[in-house]
JSON list of C-alpha atoms in Angstrom, two decimals:
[
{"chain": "F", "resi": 71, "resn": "UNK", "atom": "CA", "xyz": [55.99, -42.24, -26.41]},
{"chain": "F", "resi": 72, "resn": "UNK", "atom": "CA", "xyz": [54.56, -41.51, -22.80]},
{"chain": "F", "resi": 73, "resn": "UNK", "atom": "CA", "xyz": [52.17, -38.64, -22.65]},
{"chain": "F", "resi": 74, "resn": "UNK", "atom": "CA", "xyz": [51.92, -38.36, -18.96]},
{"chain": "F", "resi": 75, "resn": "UNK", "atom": "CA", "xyz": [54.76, -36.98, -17.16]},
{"chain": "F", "resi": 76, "resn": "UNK", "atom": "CA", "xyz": [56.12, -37.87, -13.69]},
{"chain": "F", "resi": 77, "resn": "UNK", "atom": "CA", "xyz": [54.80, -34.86, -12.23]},
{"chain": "F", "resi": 78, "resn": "UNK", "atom": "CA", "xyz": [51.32, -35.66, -13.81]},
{"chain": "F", "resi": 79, "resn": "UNK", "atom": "CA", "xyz": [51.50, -39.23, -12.32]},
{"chain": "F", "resi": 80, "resn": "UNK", "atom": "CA", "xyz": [52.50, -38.39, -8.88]},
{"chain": "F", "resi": 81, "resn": "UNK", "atom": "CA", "xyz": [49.89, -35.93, -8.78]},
{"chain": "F", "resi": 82, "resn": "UNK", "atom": "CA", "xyz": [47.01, -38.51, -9.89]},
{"chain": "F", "resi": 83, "resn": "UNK", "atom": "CA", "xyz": [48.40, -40.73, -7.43]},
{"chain": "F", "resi": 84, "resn": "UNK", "atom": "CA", "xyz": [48.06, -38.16, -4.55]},
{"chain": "F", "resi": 85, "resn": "UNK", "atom": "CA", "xyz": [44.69, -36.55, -6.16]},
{"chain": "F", "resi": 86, "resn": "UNK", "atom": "CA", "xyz": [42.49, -37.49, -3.09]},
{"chain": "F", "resi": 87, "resn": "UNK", "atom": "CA", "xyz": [44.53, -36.06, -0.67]},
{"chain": "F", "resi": 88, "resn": "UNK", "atom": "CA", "xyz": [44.66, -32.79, -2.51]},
{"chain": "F", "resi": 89, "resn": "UNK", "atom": "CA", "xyz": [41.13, -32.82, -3.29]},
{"chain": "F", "resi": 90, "resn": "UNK", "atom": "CA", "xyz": [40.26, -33.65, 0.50]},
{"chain": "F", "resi": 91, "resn": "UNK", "atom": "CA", "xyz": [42.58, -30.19, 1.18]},
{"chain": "F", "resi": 92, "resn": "UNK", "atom": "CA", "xyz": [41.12, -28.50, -1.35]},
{"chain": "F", "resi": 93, "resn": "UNK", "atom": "CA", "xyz": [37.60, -28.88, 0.08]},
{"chain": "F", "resi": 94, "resn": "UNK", "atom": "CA", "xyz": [38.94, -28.98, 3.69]},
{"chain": "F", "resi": 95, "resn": "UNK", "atom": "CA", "xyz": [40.50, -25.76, 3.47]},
{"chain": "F", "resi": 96, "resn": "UNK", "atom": "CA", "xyz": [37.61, -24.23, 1.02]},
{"chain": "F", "resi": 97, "resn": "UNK", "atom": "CA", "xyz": [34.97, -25.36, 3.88]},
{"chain": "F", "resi": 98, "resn": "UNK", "atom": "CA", "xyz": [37.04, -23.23, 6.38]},
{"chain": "F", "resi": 99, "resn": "UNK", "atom": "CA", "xyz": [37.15, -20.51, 4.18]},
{"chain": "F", "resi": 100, "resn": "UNK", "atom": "CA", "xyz": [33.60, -20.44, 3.80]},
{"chain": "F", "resi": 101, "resn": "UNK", "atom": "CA", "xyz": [33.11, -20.82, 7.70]},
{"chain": "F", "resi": 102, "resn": "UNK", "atom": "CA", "xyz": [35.46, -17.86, 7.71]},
{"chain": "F", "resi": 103, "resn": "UNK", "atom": "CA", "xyz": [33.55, -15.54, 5.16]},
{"chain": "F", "resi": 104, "resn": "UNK", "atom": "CA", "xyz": [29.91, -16.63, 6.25]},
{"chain": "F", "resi": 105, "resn": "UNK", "atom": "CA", "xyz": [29.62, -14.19, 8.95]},
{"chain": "F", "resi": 106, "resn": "UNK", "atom": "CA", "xyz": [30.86, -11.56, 6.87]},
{"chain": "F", "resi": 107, "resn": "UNK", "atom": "CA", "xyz": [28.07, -11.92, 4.70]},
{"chain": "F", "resi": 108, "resn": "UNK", "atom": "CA", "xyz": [25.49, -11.75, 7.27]},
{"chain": "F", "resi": 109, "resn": "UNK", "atom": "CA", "xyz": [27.29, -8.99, 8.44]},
{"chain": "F", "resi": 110, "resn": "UNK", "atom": "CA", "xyz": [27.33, -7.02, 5.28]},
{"chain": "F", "resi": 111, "resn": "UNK", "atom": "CA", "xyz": [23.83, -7.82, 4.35]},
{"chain": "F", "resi": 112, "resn": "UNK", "atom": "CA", "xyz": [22.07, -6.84, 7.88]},
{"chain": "F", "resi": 113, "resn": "UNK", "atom": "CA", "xyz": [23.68, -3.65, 7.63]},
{"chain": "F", "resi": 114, "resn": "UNK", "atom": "CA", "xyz": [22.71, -2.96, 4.47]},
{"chain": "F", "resi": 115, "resn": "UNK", "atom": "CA", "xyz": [19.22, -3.91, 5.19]},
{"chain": "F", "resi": 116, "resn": "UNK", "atom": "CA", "xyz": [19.16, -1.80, 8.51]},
{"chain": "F", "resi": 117, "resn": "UNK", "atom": "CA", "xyz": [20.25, 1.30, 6.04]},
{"chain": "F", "resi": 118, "resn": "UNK", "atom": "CA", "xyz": [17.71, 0.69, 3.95]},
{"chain": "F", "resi": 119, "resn": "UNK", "atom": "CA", "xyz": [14.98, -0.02, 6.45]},
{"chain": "F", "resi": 120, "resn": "UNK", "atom": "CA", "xyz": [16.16, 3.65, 8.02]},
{"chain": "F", "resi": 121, "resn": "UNK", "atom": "CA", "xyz": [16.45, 5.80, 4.80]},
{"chain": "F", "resi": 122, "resn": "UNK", "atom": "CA", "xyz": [13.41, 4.75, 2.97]},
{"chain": "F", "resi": 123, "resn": "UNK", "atom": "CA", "xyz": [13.54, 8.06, 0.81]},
{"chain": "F", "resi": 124, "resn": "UNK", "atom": "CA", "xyz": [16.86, 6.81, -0.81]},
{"chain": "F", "resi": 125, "resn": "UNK", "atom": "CA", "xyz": [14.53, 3.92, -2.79]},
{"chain": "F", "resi": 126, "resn": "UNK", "atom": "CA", "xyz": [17.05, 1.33, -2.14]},
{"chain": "F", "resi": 127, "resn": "UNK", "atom": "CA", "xyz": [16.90, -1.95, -2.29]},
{"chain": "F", "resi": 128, "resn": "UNK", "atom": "CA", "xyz": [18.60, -5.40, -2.40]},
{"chain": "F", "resi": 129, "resn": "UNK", "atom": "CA", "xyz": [18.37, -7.42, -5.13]},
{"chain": "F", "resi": 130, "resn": "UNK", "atom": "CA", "xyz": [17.38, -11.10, -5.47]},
{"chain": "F", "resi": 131, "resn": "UNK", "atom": "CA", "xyz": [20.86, -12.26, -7.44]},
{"chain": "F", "resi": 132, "resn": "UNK", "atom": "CA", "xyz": [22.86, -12.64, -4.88]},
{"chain": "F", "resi": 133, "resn": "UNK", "atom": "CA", "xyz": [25.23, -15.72, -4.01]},
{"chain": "F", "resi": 134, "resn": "UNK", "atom": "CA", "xyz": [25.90, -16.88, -1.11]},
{"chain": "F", "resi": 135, "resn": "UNK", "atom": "CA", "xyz": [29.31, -19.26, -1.00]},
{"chain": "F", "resi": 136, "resn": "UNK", "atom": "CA", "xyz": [29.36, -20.46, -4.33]},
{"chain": "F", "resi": 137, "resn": "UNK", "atom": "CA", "xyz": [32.03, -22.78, -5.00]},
{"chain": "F", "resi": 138, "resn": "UNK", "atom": "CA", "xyz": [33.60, -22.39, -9.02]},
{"chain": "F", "resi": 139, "resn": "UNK", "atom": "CA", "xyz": [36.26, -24.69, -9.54]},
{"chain": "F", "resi": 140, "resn": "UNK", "atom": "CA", "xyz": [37.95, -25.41, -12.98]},
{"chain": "F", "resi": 141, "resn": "UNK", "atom": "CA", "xyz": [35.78, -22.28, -14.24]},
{"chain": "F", "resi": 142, "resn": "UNK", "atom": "CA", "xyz": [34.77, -18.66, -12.58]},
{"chain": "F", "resi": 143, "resn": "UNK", "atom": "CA", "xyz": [31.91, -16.47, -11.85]},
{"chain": "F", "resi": 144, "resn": "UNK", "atom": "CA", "xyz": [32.05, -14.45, -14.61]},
{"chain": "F", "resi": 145, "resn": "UNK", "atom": "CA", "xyz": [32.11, -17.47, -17.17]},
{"chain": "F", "resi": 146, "resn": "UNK", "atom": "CA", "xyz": [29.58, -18.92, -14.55]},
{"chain": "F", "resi": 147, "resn": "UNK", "atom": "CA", "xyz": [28.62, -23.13, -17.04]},
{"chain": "F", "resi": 148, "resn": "UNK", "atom": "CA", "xyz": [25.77, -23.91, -15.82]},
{"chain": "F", "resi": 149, "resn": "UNK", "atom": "CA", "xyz": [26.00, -27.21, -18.00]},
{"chain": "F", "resi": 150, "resn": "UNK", "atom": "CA", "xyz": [26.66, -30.38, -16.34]},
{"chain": "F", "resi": 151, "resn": "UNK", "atom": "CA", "xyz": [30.12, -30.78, -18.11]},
{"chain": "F", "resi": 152, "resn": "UNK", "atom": "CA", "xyz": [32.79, -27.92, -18.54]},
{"chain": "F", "resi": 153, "resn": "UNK", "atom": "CA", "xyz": [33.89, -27.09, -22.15]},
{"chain": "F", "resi": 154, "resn": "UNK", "atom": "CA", "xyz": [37.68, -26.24, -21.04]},
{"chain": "F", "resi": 155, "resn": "UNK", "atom": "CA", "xyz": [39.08, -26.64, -18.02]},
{"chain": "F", "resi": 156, "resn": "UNK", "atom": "CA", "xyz": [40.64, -23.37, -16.47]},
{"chain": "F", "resi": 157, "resn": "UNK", "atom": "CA", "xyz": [42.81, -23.50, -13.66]},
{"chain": "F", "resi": 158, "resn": "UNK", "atom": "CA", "xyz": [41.08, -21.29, -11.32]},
{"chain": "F", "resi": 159, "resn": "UNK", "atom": "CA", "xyz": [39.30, -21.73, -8.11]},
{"chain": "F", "resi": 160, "resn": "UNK", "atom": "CA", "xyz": [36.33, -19.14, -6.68]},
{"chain": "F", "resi": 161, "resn": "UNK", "atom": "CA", "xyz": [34.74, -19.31, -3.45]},
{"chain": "F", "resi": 162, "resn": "UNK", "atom": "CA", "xyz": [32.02, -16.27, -4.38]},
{"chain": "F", "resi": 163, "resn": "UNK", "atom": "CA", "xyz": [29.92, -14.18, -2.25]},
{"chain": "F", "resi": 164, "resn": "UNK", "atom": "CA", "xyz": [28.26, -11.33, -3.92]},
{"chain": "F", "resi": 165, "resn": "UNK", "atom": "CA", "xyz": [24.94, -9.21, -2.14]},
{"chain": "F", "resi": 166, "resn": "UNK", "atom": "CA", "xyz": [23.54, -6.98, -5.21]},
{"chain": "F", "resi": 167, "resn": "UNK", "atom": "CA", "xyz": [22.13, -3.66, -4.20]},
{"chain": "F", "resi": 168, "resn": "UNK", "atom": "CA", "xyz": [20.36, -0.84, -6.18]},
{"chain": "F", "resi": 169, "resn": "UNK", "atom": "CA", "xyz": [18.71, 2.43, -6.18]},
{"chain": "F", "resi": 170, "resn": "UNK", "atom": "CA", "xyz": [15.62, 2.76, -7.54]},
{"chain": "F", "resi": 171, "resn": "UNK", "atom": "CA", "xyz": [15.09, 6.07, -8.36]},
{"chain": "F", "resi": 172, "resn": "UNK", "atom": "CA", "xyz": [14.40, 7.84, -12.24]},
{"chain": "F", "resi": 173, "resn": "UNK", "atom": "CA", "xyz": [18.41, 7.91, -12.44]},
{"chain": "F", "resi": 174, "resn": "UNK", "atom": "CA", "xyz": [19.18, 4.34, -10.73]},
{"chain": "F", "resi": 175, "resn": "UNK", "atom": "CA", "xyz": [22.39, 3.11, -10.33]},
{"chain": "F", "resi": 176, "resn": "UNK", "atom": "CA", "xyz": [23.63, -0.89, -9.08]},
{"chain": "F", "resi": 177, "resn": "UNK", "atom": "CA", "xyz": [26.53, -1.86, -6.86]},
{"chain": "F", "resi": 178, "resn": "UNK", "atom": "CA", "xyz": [27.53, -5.50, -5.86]},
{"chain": "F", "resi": 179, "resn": "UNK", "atom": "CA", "xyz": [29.56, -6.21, -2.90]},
{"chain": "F", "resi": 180, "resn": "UNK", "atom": "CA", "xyz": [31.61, -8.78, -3.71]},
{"chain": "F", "resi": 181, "resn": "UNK", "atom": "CA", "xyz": [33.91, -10.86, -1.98]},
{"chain": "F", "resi": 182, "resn": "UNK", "atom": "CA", "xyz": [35.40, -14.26, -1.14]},
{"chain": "F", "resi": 183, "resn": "UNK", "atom": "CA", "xyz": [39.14, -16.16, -2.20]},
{"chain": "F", "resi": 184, "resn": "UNK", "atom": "CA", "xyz": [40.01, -16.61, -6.00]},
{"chain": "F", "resi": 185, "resn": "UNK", "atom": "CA", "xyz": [42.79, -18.09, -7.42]},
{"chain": "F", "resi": 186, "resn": "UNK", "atom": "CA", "xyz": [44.15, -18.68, -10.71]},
{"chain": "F", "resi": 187, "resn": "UNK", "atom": "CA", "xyz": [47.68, -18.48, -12.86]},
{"chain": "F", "resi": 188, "resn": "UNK", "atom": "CA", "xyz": [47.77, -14.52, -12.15]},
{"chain": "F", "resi": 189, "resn": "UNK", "atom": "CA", "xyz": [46.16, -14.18, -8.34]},
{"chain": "F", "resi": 190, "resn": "UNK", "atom": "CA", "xyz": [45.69, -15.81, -5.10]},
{"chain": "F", "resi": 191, "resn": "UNK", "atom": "CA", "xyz": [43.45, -13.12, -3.12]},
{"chain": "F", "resi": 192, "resn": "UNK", "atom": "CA", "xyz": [41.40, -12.99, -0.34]},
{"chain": "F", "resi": 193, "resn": "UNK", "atom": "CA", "xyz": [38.87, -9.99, -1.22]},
{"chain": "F", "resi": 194, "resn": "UNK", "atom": "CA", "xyz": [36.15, -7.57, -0.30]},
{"chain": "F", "resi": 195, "resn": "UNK", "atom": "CA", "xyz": [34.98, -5.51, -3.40]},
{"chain": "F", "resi": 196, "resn": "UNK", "atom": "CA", "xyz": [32.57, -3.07, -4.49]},
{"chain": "F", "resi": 197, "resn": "UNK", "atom": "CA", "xyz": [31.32, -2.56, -8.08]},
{"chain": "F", "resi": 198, "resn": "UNK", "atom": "CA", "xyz": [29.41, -0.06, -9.41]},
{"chain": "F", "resi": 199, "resn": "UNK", "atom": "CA", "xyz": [27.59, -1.62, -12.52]},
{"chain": "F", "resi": 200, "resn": "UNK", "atom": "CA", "xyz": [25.91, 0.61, -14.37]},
{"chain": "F", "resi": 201, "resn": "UNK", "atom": "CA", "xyz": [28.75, 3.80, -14.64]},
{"chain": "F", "resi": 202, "resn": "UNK", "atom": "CA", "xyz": [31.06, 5.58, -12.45]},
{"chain": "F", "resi": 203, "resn": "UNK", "atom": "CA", "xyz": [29.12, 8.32, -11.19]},
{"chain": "F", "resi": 204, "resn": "UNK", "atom": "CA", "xyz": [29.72, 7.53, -7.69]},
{"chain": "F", "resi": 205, "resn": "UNK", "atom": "CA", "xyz": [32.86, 5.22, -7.52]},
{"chain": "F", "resi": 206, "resn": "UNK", "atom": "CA", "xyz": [34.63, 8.12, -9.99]},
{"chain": "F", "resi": 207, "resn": "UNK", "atom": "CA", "xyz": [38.38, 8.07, -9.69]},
{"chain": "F", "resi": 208, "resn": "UNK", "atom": "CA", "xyz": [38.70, 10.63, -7.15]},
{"chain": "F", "resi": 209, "resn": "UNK", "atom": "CA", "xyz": [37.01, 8.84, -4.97]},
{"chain": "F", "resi": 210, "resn": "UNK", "atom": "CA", "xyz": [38.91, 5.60, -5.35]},
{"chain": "F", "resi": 211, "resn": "UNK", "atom": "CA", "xyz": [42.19, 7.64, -5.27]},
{"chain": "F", "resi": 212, "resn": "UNK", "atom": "CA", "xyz": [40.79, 9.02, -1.72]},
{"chain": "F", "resi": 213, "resn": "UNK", "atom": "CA", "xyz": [40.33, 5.67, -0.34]},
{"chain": "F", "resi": 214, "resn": "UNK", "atom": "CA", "xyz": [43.49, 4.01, -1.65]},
{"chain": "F", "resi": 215, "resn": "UNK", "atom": "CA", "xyz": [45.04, 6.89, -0.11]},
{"chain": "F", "resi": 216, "resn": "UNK", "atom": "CA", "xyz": [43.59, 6.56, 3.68]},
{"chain": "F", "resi": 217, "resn": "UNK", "atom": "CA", "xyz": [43.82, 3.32, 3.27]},
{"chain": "F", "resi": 218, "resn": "UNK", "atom": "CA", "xyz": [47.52, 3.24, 2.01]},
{"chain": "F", "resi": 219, "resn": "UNK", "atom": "CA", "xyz": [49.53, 0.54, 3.70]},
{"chain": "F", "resi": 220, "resn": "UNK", "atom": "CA", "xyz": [47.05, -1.53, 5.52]},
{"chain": "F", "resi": 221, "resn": "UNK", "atom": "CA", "xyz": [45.69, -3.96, 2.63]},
{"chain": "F", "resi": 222, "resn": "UNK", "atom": "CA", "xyz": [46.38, -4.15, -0.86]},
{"chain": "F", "resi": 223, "resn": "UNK", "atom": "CA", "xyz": [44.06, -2.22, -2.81]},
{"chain": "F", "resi": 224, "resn": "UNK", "atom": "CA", "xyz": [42.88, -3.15, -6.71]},
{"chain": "F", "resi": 225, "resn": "UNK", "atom": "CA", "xyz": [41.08, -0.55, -8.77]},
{"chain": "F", "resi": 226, "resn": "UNK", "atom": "CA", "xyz": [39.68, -0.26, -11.94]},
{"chain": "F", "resi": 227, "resn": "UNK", "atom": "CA", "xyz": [36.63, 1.56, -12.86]},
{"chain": "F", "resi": 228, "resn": "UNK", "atom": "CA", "xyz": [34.04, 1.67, -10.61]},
{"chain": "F", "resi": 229, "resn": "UNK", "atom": "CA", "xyz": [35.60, -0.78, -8.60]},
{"chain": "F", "resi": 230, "resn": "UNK", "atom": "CA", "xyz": [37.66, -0.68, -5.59]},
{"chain": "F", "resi": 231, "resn": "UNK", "atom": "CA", "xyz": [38.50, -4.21, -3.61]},
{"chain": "F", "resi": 232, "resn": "UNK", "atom": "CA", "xyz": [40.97, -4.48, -0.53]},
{"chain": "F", "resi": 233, "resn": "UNK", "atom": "CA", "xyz": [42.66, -7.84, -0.94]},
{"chain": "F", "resi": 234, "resn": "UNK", "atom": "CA", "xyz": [44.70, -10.10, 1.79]},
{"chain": "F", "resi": 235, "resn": "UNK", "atom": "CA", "xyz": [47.36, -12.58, -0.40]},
{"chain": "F", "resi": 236, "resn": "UNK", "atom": "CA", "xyz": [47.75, -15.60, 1.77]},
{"chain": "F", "resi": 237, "resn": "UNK", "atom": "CA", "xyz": [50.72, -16.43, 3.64]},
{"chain": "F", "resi": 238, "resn": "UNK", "atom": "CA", "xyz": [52.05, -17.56, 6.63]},
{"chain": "F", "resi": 239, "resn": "UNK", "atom": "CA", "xyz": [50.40, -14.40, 8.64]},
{"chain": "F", "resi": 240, "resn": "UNK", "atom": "CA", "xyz": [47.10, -15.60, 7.50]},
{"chain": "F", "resi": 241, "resn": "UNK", "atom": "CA", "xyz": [44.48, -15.45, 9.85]},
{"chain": "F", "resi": 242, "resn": "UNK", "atom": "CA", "xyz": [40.69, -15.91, 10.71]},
{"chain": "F", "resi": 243, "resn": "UNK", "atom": "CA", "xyz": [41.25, -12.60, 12.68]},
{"chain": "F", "resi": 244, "resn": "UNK", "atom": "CA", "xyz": [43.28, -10.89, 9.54]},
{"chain": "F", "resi": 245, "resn": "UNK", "atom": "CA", "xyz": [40.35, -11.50, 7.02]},
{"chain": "F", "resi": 246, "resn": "UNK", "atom": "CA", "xyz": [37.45, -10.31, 9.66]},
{"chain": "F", "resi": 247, "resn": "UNK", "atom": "CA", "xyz": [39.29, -7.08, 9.88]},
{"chain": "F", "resi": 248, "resn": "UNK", "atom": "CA", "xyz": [39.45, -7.15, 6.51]},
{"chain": "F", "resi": 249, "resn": "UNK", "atom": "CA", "xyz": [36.29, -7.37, 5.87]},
{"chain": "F", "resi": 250, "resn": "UNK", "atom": "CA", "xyz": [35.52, -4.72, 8.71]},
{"chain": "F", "resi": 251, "resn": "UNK", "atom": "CA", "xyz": [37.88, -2.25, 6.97]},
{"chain": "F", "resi": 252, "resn": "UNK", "atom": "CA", "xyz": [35.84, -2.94, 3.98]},
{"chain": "F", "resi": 253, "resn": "UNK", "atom": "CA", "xyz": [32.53, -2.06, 5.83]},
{"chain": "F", "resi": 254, "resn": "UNK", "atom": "CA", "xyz": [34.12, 1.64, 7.49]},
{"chain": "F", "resi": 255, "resn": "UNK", "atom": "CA", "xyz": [36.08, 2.24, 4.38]},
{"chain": "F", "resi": 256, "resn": "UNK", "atom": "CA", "xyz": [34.57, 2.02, 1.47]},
{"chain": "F", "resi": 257, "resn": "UNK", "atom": "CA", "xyz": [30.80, 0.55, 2.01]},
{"chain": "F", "resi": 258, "resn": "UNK", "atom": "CA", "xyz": [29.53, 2.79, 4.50]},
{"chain": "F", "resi": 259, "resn": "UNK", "atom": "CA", "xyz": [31.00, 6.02, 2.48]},
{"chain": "F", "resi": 260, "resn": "UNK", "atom": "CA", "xyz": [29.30, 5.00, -0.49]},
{"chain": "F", "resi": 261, "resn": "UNK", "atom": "CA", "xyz": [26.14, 4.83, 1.53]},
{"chain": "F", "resi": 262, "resn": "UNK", "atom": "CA", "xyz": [26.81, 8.27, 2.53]},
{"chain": "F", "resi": 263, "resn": "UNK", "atom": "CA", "xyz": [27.13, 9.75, -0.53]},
{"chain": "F", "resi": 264, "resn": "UNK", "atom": "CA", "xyz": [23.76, 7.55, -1.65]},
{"chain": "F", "resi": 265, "resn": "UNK", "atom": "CA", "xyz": [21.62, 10.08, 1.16]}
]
């Protein structure tokens, strides 16, 4: 009895051409989603720098393009071999921030591509890690609501993350104004509410 199937041997006949696209199109991605990140982090830094009294501050575990294949942030091996293979893909970008005062609260922005068997995405996120006292459903509802139409929107609590599915209408453009929508939307009204 054979074990591998057709489909299994065509595909490990044609594995270095889809791992060259893989990292091809991951590389562009990443060339893609770089500026964003210097983007997002300067302006956070400039709000900090110019409302001291809020006691905010980056924090040092961020990640900058990190590449997860077979396995995802969240499970995050750090061995040199993984224990099961998922089939997922993560190009990660995540700038931690916090406030630092006797009731202190974290967010992450977090965004980048992920795939797996149940999404294909393109996101910008924000998490509130510690409780929902200022990403509270209301609020979400309010920005799902102005922002009804132009990007899909994912919620759950304390976390609200615009999302672009690829497609044919894909573009470099598409995801910076994404990622721009992001900043207006839903970063810089959190800041807001942070004064």
């Amino acid at each position: 009895m054979n074990k591998i199937t057709q489909l299994e041997t065509k595909c490990l006949a044609n594995m270095p051409v889809v791992l060259d696209a893989i990292a091809t199109t991951i590389d562009t991605l990443s060339e893609i989603l770089n500026p964003q990140y210097d983007r997002i982090e300067e302006y956070l830094t400039e709000f900090f720098d110019t409302h001291k009294k809020l006691r905010c501050q980056l924090d040092e575990s961020w990640e900058r393009g990190t590449v997860y294949a077979f396995t995802d942030h969240v499970t995050r091996y750090k061995k040199r071999y993984l224990q099961e293979l998922m089939p997922a893909l993560e190009l990660y970008y995540c700038i931690p921030f916090s406030k630092t005062t006797k009731n202190g609260v974290s967010f992450s922005v977090e965004f980048g591509y992920t795939v797996d068997e149940t999404q294909n995405e393109v996101y910008f996120g924000l998490d509130e890690m510690n409780s929902a006292q200022y990403l509270t459903d209301e609020w979400l509802e309010k920005i799902k609501t102005e922002s009804a139409g132009d990007w899909e929107i994912y919620t759950e609590d304390g976390y609200i993350e615009f999302q672009i599915t690829p497609d044919d209408q894909l573009t470099d453009d598409k995801i910076a104004r994404c990622g721009e929508d992001f900043i207006n939307r839903i970063l810089k009204p959190l800041l807001e509410q942070l004064q």
